[in-house]
Short mmCIF file of C-alpha atoms and ligand atoms in Angstrom, two decimals:
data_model
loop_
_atom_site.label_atom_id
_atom_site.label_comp_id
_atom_site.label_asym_id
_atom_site.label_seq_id
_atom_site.Cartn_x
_atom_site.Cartn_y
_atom_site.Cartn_z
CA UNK A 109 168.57 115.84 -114.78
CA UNK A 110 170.19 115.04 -118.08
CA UNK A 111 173.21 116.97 -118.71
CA UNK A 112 174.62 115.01 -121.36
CA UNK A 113 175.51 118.61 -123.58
CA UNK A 114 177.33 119.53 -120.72
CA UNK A 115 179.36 116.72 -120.42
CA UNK A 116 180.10 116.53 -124.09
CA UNK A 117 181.35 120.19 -123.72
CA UNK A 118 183.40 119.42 -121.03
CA UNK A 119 184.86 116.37 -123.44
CA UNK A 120 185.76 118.90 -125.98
CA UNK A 121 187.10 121.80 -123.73
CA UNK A 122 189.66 119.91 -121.86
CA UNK A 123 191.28 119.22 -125.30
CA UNK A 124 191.99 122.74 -125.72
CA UNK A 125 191.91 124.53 -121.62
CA UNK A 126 193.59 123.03 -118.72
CA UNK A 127 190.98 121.19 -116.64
CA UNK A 128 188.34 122.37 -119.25
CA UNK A 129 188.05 125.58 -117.12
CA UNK A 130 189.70 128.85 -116.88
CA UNK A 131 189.27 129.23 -113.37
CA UNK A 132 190.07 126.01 -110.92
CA UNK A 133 186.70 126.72 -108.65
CA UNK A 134 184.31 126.31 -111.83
CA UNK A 135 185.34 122.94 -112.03
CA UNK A 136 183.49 120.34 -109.74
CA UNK A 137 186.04 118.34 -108.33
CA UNK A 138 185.27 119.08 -104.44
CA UNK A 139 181.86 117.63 -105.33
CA UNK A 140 181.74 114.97 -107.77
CA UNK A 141 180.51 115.18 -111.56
CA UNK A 142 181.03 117.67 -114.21
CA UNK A 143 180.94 121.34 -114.32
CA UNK A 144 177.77 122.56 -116.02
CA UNK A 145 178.04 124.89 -119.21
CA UNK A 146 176.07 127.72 -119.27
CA UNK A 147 173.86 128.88 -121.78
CA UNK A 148 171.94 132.01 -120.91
CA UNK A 149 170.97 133.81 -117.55
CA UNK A 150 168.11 136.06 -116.74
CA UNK A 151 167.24 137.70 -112.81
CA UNK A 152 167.68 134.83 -110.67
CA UNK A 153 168.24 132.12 -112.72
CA UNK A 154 170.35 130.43 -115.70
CA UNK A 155 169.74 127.89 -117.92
CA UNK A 156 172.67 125.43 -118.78
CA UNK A 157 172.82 123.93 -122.77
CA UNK A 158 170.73 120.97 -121.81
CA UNK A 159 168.09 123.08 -121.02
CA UNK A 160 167.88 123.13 -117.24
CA UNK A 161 167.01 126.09 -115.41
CA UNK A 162 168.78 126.47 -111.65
CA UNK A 163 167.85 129.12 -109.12
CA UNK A 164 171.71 130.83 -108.97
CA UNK A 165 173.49 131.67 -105.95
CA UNK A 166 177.23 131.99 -107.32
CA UNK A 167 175.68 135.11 -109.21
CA UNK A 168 179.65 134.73 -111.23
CA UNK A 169 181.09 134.29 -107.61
CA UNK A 170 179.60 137.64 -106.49
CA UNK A 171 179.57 140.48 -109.14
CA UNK A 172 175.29 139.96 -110.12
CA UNK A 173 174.20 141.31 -107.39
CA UNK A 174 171.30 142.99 -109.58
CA UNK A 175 170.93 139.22 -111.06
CA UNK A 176 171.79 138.41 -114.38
CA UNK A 177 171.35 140.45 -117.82
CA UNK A 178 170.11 143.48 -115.47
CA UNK A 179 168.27 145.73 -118.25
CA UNK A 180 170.20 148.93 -117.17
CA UNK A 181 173.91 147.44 -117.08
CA UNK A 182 172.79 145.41 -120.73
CA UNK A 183 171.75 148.59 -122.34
CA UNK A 184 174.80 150.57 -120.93
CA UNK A 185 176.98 148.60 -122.16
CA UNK A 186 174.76 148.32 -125.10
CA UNK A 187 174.98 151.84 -125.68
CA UNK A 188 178.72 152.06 -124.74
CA UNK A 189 179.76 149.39 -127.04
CA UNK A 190 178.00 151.14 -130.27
CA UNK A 191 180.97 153.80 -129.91
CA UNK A 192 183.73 151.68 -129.67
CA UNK A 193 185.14 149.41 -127.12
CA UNK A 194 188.61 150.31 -126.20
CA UNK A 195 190.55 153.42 -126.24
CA UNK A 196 193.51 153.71 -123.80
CA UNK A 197 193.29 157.50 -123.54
CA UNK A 198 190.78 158.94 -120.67
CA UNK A 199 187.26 158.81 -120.95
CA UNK A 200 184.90 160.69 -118.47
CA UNK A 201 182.86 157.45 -118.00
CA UNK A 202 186.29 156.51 -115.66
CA UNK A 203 185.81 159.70 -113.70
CA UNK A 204 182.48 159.22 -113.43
CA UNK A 205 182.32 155.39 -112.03
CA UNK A 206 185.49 156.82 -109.45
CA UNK A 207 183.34 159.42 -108.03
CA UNK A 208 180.34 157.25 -107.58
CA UNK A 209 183.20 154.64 -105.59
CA UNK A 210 184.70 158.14 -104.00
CA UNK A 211 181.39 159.10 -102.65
CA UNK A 212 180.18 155.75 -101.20
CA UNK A 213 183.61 154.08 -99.51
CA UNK A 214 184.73 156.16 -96.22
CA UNK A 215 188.17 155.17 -96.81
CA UNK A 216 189.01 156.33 -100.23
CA UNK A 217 189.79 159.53 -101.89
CA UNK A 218 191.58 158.62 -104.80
CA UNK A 219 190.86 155.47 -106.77
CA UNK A 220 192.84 153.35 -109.91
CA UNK A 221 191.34 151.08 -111.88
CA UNK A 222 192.61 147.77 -112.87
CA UNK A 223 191.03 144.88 -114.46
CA UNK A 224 190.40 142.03 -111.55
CA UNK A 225 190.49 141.99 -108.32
CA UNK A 226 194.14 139.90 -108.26
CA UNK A 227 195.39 142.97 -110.03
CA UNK A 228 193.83 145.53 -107.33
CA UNK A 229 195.63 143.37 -104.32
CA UNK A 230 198.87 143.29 -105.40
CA UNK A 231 198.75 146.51 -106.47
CA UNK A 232 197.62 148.07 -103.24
CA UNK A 233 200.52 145.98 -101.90
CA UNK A 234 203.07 147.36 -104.06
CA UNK A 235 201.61 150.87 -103.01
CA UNK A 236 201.51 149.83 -99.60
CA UNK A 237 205.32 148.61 -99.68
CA UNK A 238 206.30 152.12 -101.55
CA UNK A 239 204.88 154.30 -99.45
CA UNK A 240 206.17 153.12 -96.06
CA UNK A 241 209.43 151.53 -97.18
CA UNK A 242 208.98 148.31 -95.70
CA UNK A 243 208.89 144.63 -97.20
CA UNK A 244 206.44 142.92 -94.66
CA UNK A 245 203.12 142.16 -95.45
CA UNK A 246 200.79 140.56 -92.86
CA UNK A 247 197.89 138.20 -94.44
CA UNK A 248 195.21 136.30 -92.61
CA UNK A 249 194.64 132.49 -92.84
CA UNK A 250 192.27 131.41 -95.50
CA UNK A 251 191.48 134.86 -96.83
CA UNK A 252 192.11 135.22 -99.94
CA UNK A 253 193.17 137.83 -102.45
CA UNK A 254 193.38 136.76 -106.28
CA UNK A 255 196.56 134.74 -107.25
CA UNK A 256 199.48 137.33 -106.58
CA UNK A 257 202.05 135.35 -105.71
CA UNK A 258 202.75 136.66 -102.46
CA UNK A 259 199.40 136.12 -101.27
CA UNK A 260 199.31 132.46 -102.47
CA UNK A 261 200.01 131.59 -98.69
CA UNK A 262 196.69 130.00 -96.94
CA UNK A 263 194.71 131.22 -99.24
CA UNK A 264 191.32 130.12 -98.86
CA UNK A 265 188.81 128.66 -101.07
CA UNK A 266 190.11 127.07 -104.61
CA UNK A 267 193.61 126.39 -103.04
CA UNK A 268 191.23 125.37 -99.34
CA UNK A 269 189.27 123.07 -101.63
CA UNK A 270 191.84 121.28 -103.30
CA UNK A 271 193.76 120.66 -99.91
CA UNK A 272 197.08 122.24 -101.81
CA UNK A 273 199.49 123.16 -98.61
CA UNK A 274 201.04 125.88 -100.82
CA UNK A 275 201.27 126.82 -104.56
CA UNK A 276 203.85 125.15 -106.47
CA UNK A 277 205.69 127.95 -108.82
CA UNK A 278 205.49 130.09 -106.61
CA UNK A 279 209.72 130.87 -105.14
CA UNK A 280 210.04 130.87 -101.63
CA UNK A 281 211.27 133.94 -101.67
CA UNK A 282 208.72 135.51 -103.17
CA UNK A 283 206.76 134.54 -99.70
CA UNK A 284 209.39 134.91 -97.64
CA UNK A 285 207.83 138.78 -96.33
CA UNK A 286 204.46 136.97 -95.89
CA UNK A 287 203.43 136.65 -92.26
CA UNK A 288 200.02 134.48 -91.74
CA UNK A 289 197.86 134.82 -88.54
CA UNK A 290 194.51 133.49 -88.15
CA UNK A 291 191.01 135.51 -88.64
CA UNK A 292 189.40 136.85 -85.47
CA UNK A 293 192.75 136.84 -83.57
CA UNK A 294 193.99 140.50 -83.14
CA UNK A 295 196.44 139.39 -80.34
CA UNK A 296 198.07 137.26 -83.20
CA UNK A 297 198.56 140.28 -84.64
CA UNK A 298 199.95 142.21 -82.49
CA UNK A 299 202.54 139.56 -81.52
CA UNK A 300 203.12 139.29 -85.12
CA UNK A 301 203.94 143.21 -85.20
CA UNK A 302 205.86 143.35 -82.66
CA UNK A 303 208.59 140.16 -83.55
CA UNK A 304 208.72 142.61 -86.62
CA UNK A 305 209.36 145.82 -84.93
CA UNK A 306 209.63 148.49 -87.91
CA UNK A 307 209.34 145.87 -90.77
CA UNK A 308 206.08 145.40 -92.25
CA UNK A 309 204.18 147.43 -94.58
CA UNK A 310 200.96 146.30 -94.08
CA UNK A 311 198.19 144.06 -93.09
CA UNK A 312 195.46 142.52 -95.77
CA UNK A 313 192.37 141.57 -94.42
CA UNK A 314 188.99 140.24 -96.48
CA UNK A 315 186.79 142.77 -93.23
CA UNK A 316 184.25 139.61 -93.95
CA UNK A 317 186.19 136.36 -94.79
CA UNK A 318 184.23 134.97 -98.05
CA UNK A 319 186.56 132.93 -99.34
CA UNK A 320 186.35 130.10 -96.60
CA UNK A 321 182.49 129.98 -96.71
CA UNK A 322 181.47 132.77 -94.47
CA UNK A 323 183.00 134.15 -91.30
CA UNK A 324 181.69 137.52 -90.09
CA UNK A 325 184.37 139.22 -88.19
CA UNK A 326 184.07 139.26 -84.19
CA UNK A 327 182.75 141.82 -82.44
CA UNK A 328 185.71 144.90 -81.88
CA UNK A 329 188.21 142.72 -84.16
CA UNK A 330 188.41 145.30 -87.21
CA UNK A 331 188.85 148.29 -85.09
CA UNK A 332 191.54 146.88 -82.92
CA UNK A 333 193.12 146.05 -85.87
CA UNK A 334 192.90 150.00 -87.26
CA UNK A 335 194.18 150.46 -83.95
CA UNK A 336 197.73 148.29 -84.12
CA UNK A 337 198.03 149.08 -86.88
CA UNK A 338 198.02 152.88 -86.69
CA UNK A 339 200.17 152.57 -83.48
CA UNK A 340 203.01 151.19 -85.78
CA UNK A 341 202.87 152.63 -89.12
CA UNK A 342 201.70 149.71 -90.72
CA UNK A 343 198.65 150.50 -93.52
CA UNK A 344 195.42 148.00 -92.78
CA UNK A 345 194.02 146.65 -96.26
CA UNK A 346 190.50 145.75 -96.49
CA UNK A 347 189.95 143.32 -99.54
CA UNK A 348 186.33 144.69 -100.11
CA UNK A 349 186.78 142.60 -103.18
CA UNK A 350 183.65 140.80 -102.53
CA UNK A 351 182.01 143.16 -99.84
CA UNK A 352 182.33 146.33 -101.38
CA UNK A 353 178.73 147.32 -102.43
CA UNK A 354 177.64 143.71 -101.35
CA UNK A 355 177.20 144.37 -97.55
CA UNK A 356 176.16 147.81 -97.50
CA UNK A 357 176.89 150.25 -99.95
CA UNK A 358 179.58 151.47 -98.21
CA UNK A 359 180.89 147.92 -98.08
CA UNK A 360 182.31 146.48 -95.01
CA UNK A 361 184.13 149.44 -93.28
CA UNK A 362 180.55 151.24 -93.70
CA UNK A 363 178.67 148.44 -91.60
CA UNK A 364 181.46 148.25 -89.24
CA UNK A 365 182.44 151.25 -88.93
CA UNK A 366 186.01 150.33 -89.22
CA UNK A 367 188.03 152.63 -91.88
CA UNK A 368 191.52 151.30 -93.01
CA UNK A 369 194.20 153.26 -95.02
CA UNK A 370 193.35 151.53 -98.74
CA UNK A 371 190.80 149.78 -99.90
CA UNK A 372 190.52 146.32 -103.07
CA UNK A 373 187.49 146.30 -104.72
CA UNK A 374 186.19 144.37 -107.76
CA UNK A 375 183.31 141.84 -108.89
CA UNK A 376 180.13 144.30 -107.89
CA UNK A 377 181.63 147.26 -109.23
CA UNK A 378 181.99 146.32 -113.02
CA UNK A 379 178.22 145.22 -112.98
CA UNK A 380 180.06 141.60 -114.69
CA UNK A 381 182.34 143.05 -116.77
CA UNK A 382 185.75 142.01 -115.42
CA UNK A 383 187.09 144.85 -113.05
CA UNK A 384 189.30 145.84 -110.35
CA UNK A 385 190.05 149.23 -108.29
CA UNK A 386 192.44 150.06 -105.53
CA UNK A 387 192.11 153.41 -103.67
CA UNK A 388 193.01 154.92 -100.27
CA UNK A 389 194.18 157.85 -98.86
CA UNK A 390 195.48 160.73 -100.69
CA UNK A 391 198.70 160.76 -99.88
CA UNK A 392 199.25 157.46 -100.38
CA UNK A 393 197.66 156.75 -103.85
CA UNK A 394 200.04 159.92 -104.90
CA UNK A 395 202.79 157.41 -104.68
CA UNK A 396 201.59 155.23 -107.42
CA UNK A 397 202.76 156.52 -111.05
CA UNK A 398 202.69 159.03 -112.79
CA UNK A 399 202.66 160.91 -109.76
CA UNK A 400 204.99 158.94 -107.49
CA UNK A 401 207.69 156.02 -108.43
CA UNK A 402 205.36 153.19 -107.50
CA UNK A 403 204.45 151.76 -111.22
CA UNK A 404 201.18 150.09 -111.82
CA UNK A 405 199.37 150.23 -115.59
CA UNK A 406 197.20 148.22 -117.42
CA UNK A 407 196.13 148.59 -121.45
CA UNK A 408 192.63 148.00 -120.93
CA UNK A 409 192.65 149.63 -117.17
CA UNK A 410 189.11 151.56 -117.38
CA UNK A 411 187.38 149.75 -120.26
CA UNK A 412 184.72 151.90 -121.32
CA UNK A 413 182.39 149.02 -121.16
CA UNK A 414 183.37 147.60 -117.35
CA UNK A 415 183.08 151.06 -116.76
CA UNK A 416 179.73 151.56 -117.92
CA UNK A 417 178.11 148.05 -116.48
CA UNK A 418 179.85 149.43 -113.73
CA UNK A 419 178.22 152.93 -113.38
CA UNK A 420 174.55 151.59 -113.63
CA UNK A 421 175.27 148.57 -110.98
CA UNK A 422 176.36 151.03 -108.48
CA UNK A 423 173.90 153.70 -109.20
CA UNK A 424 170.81 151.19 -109.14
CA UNK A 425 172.16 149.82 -106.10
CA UNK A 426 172.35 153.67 -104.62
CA UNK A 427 168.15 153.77 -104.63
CA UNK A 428 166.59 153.36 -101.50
CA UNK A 429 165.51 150.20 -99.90
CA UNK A 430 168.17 147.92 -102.12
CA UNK A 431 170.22 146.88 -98.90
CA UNK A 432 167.05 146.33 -96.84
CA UNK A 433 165.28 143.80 -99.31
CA UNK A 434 168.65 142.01 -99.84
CA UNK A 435 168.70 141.49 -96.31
CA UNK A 436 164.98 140.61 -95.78
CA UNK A 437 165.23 137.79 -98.85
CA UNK A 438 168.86 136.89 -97.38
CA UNK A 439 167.44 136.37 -93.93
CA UNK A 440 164.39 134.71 -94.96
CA UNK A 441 166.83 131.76 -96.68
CA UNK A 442 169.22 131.86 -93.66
CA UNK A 443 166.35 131.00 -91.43
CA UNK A 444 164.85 128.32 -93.54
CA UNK A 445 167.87 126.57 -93.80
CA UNK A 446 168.04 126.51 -90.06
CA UNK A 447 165.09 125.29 -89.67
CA UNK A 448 165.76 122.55 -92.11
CA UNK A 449 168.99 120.98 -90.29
CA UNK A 450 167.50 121.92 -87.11
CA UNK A 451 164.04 119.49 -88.31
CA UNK A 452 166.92 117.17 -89.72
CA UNK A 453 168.94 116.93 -86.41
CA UNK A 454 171.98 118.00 -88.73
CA UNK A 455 175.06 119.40 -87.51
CA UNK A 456 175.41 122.82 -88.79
CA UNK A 457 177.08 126.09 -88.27
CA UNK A 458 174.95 129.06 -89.86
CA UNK A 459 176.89 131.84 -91.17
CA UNK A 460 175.48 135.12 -92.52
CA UNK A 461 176.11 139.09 -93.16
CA UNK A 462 173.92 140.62 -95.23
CA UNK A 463 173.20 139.16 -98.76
CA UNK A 464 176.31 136.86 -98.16
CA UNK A 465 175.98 133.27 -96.68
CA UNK A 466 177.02 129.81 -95.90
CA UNK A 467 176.60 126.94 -93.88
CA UNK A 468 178.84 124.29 -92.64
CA UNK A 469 178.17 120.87 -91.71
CA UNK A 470 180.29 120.96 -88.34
CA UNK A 471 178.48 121.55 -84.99
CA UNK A 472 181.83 123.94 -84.29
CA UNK A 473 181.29 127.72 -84.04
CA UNK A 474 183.20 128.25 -87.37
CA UNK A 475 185.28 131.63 -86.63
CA UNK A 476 188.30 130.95 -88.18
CA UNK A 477 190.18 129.11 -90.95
CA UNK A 478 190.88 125.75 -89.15
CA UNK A 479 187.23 125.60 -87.75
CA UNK A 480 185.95 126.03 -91.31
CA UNK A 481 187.86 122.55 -91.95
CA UNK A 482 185.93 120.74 -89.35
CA UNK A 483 182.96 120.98 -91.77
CA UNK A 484 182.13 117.55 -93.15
CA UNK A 485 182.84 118.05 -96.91
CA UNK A 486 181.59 114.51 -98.40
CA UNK A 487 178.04 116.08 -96.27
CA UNK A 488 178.32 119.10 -98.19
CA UNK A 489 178.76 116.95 -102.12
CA UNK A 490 175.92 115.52 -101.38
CA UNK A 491 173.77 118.12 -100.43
CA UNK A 492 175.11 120.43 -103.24
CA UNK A 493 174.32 117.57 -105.73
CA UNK A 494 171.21 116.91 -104.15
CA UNK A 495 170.16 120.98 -104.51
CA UNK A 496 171.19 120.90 -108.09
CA UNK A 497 169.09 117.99 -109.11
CA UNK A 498 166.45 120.33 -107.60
CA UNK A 499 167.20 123.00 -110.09
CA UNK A 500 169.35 125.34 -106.94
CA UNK A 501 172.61 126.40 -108.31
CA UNK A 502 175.19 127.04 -105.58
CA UNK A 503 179.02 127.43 -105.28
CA UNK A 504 180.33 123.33 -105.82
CA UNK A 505 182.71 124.06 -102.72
CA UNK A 506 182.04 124.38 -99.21
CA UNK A 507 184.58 126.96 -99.10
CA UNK A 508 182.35 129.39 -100.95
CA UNK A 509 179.78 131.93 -100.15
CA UNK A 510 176.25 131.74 -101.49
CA UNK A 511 174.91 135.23 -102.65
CA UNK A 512 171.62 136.28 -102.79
CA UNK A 513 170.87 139.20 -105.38
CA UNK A 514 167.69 141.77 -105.66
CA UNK A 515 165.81 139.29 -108.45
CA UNK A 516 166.15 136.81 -105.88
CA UNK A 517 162.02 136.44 -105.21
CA UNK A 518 159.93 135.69 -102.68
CA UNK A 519 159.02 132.09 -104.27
CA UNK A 520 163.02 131.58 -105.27
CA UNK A 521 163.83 131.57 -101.31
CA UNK A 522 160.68 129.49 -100.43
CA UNK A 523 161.63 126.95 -103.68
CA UNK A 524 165.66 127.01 -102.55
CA UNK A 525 164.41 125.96 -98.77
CA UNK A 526 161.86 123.45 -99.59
CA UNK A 527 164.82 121.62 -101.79
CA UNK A 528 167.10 121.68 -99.10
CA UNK A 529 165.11 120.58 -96.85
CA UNK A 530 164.45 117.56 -98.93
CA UNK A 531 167.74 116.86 -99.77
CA UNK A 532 168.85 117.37 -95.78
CA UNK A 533 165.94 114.77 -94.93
CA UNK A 534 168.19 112.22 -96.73
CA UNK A 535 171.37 113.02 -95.04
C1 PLP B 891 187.50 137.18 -106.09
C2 PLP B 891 188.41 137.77 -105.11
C3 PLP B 891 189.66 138.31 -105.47
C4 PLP B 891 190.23 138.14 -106.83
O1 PLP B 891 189.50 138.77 -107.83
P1 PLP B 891 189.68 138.28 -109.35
O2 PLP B 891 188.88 139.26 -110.12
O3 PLP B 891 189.18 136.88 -109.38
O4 PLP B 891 191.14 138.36 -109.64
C5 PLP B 891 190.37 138.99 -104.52
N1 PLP B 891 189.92 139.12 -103.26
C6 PLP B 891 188.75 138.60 -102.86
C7 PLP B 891 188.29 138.81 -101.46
C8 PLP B 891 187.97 137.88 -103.76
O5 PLP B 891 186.84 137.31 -103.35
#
C-alpha cells in the first residue's frame, strides 16, 4: 500500500493544525503510522489521495449510515445550497426535520437544534440543572458525551485511547458535581443517589455505550434506571448521539423500550452535515430560552443545509425494510468474524446491536469500562493495520465502534471477513 501523498499531507498539516488533525481520534497514534487523507467517498467505500480504495466502517464515526455521497442528501443539499446557505431567522426546513425527530423518538416532544453533539449534551445538562434546581450530574464510566467540560471525567474512547486519567484545563471545580459509576451497574446508582439525597439533577447515559467499543446494555438495566431515577426527581439522559436512528429508528429507547425525560442526538440526523439536537419533555424544554431563563443559542443553530441532509437521511431511513437489512449485513459480519478468531483460537469478546459493532481481543465478557481495558491493544494495531493493507477501513482505536451502513453489500461483508480472517491467521 503506498501512501506516500498521505504522509506528505500529514508533513504539511501539522505545520499549520495541532497533531495535523482537528479531532484527536483521526489521528493514528493507538495504532502505529499515519492518518490517511481522504480524497473522495462513494456507498461503501473511500478512496484516500494515493489512490487506495478501503471498504469504510467509521462511516465519519457514525453519521453515513446511508454510505457516503447518498444521491438524495447530495442533491438536497444541492438544491438547498442554490438559495443561500445561512440565514439566522426561521426556516420551515427546521420545523420540518423536528417533526420528522418528534414523530420517531418516544421521549421527545419538543426539540432544539444545535450544531454537534458536544453542544446537545451540555445543553441538555444545563436544561436538566434549570429545571430541577440541582447541581449534580451523574455520568457513567467510559461513556462519553462530546468535550463539555463537565463530562471530561472517564470519558471513553479518544481520552480511553490515549490513557489520559483526566483532561488537563479542565478546573476541578468545574467536575466537582460529576459523580462516575460504572455501565451495567444500577445498584451503583442507586447508592450514588442516595449519598446525594436531593442533590443531583440528572443522570447521562450513552443507552448503548459506543464510545468504549461496544457494550449493549444488560438485560432490565435501562428501565431500572427510569425507575431510580423517577423515584427521586432526578431526569435520565440518553446520549442517543450515536444510536438515535442507528439502532432502530426510534433509537435506543425504541428497541428497549426504556423512555427517559430528554434525549442528545447528532451524527445520523444531519445526513453529514455537522449537527446536534436536544429535546425532551414539554415542560422541561419550556425552560430553555426564550421561553424559560435557561439560555442556550447558536448563530448557525438549524443550518438550512444540515437541515436538509438531515431531512432526506431520516426520511430514507423511514422506508420499510432499512433496519432489517442493516441488521442482516451487520449480523452476517458479526458472525464471520467469529468464526475467524474462533478458526484462529483467538481470544475475543464479540460485541453487537444492530448495525453497531466491535470486538475485543480479551477472552473477558466485556460489560463495562474496566473490562473493555482487558482487551489486548498491541493485538488490535496489528489487526487494524493488517485490515487496512487489505483495503478495510475501520476506526484506528479499539475503543471505537465499527458501523455498518445500507451500501454496505453482500460482497463488502464477505471481502471485510475473508481479510480478517487472513490477517487473524497471523496473530
Ligand atoms: C460523537 C458523540 C458525541 C459528540 O458529538 P460531536 O458532534 O463530536 O460533538 C456525544 N455523545 C456521543 C455518544 C457521541 O458518540
Amino acid at each position: 500500500m503506498n501512501n506516500t501523498k498521505s504522509l506528505e499531507a500529514w508533513q504539511k498539516s501539522q505545520q499549520f493544525i495541532p497533531g495535523g488533525v482537528n479531532s484527536p481520534v483521526r489521528n493514528f497514534r493507538a495504532v502505529g503510522g499515519n492518518p490517511l487523507f481522504i480524497q473522495s467517498g462513494n456507498g461503501s467505500k473511500i478512496v484516500d489521495i494515493d489512490g487506495n480504495e478501503y471498504i469504510d466502517y467509521v462511516a465519519s464515526w457514525g453519521p453515513l449510515i446511508l454510505g457516503h455521497a447518498h444521491p438524495r442528501v447530495v442533491d438536497a443539499i444541492n438544491g438547498t445550497t442554490a438559495n443561500g446557505t445561512s440565514f439566522g431567522a426561521p426556516t420551515t426546513l427546521e420545523t420540518e426535520l423536528a417533526e420528522l425527530i418528534v414523530n420517531a423518538v418516544p421521549s421527545i416532544e419538543l426539540v432544539r437544534m444545535v450544531n454537534s453533539g458536544t453542544e446537545a449534551t451540555m445543553s441538555a445538562i444545563r436544561a436538566a440543572r434549570g429545571y430541577t434546581g440541582r447541581d449534580k450530574v451523574i455520568k457513567i464510566a467510559g461513556c462519553y458525551h462530546g468535550h463539555v467540560d463537565a463530562l471530561l471525567a472517564k470519558a471513553g474512547s479518544g481520552v480511553a485511547t490515549f490513557g489520559l486519567p483526566d483532561c488537563e484545563g479542565v478546573p476541578t471545580d468545574f467536575t466537582s458535581h460529576t459523580l462516575v459509576v460504572p455501565f451495567n451497574d444500577a445498584d451503583a446508582v442507586r447508592r450514588t443517589i442516595e449519598a446525594n439525597d436531593s442533590q443531583v439533577a440528572c443522570l447521562i447515559i450513552e443507552p448503548i455505550a459506543g464510545n468504549m467499543g461496544v457494550i449493549p446494555p444488560h438485560d432490565g438495566y435501562l428501565a431500572e434506571l427510569r425507575e431510580i431515577t423517577s423515584e427521586h426527581g432526578i431526569l435520565l439522559i440518553f446520549d442517543e448521539v450515536i444510536t438515535g436512528f442507528r439502532v432502530a429508528y426510534g433509537g435506543a429507547q425504541s428497541r428497549y423500550d426504556a423512555i427517559p425525560d430528554m434525549t442528545c442526538l447528532g451524527k445520523i440526523i444531519g445526513g453529514g452535515m455537522p449537527v446536534g439536537a436536544y429535546g425532551g419533555k414539554k415542560d422541561i424544554m419550556q425552560s430553555v430560552a426564550p421561553i424559560g431563563d435557561v439560555y442556550q443559542a447558536g448563530t448557525l443553530s438549524g443550518n438550512p443545509l444540515a437541515m436538509s441532509a438531515g431531512i432526506a437521511a431520516l426520511k430514507t431511513l423511514a422506508e420499510p425494510g432499512v433496519y432489517e437489512q442493516l441488521e442482516g449485513r451487520a449480523q452476517a459480519l458479526a458472525e464471520g468474524l467469529r468464526d475467524a478468531t474462533d478458526r484462529h483460537g483467538i481470544d475475543a469478546c464479540h460485541n453487537r446491536v444492530g448495525s453497531m459493532l466491535m470486538f475485543y481481543f480479551t477472552n473477558n465478557a466485556v460489560t463495562d469500562y474496566e473490562t473493555a481495558q482487558t482487551s489486548d491493544i498491541n493485538r488490535f494495531g496489528t489487526y487494524f493495520s493488517g485490515l487496512l493493507e487489505r483495503g478495510v477501513y475501520i476506526a484506528p482505536s479499539q475503543f471505537e465502534a465499527g458501523f455498518v451502513s445500507l451500501s454496505h453489500s453482500q460482497s463488502d461483508i464477505e471481502r471485510t471477513v475473508r481479510a480478517a480472517d487472513e490477517v487473524l491467521s497471523r496473530i
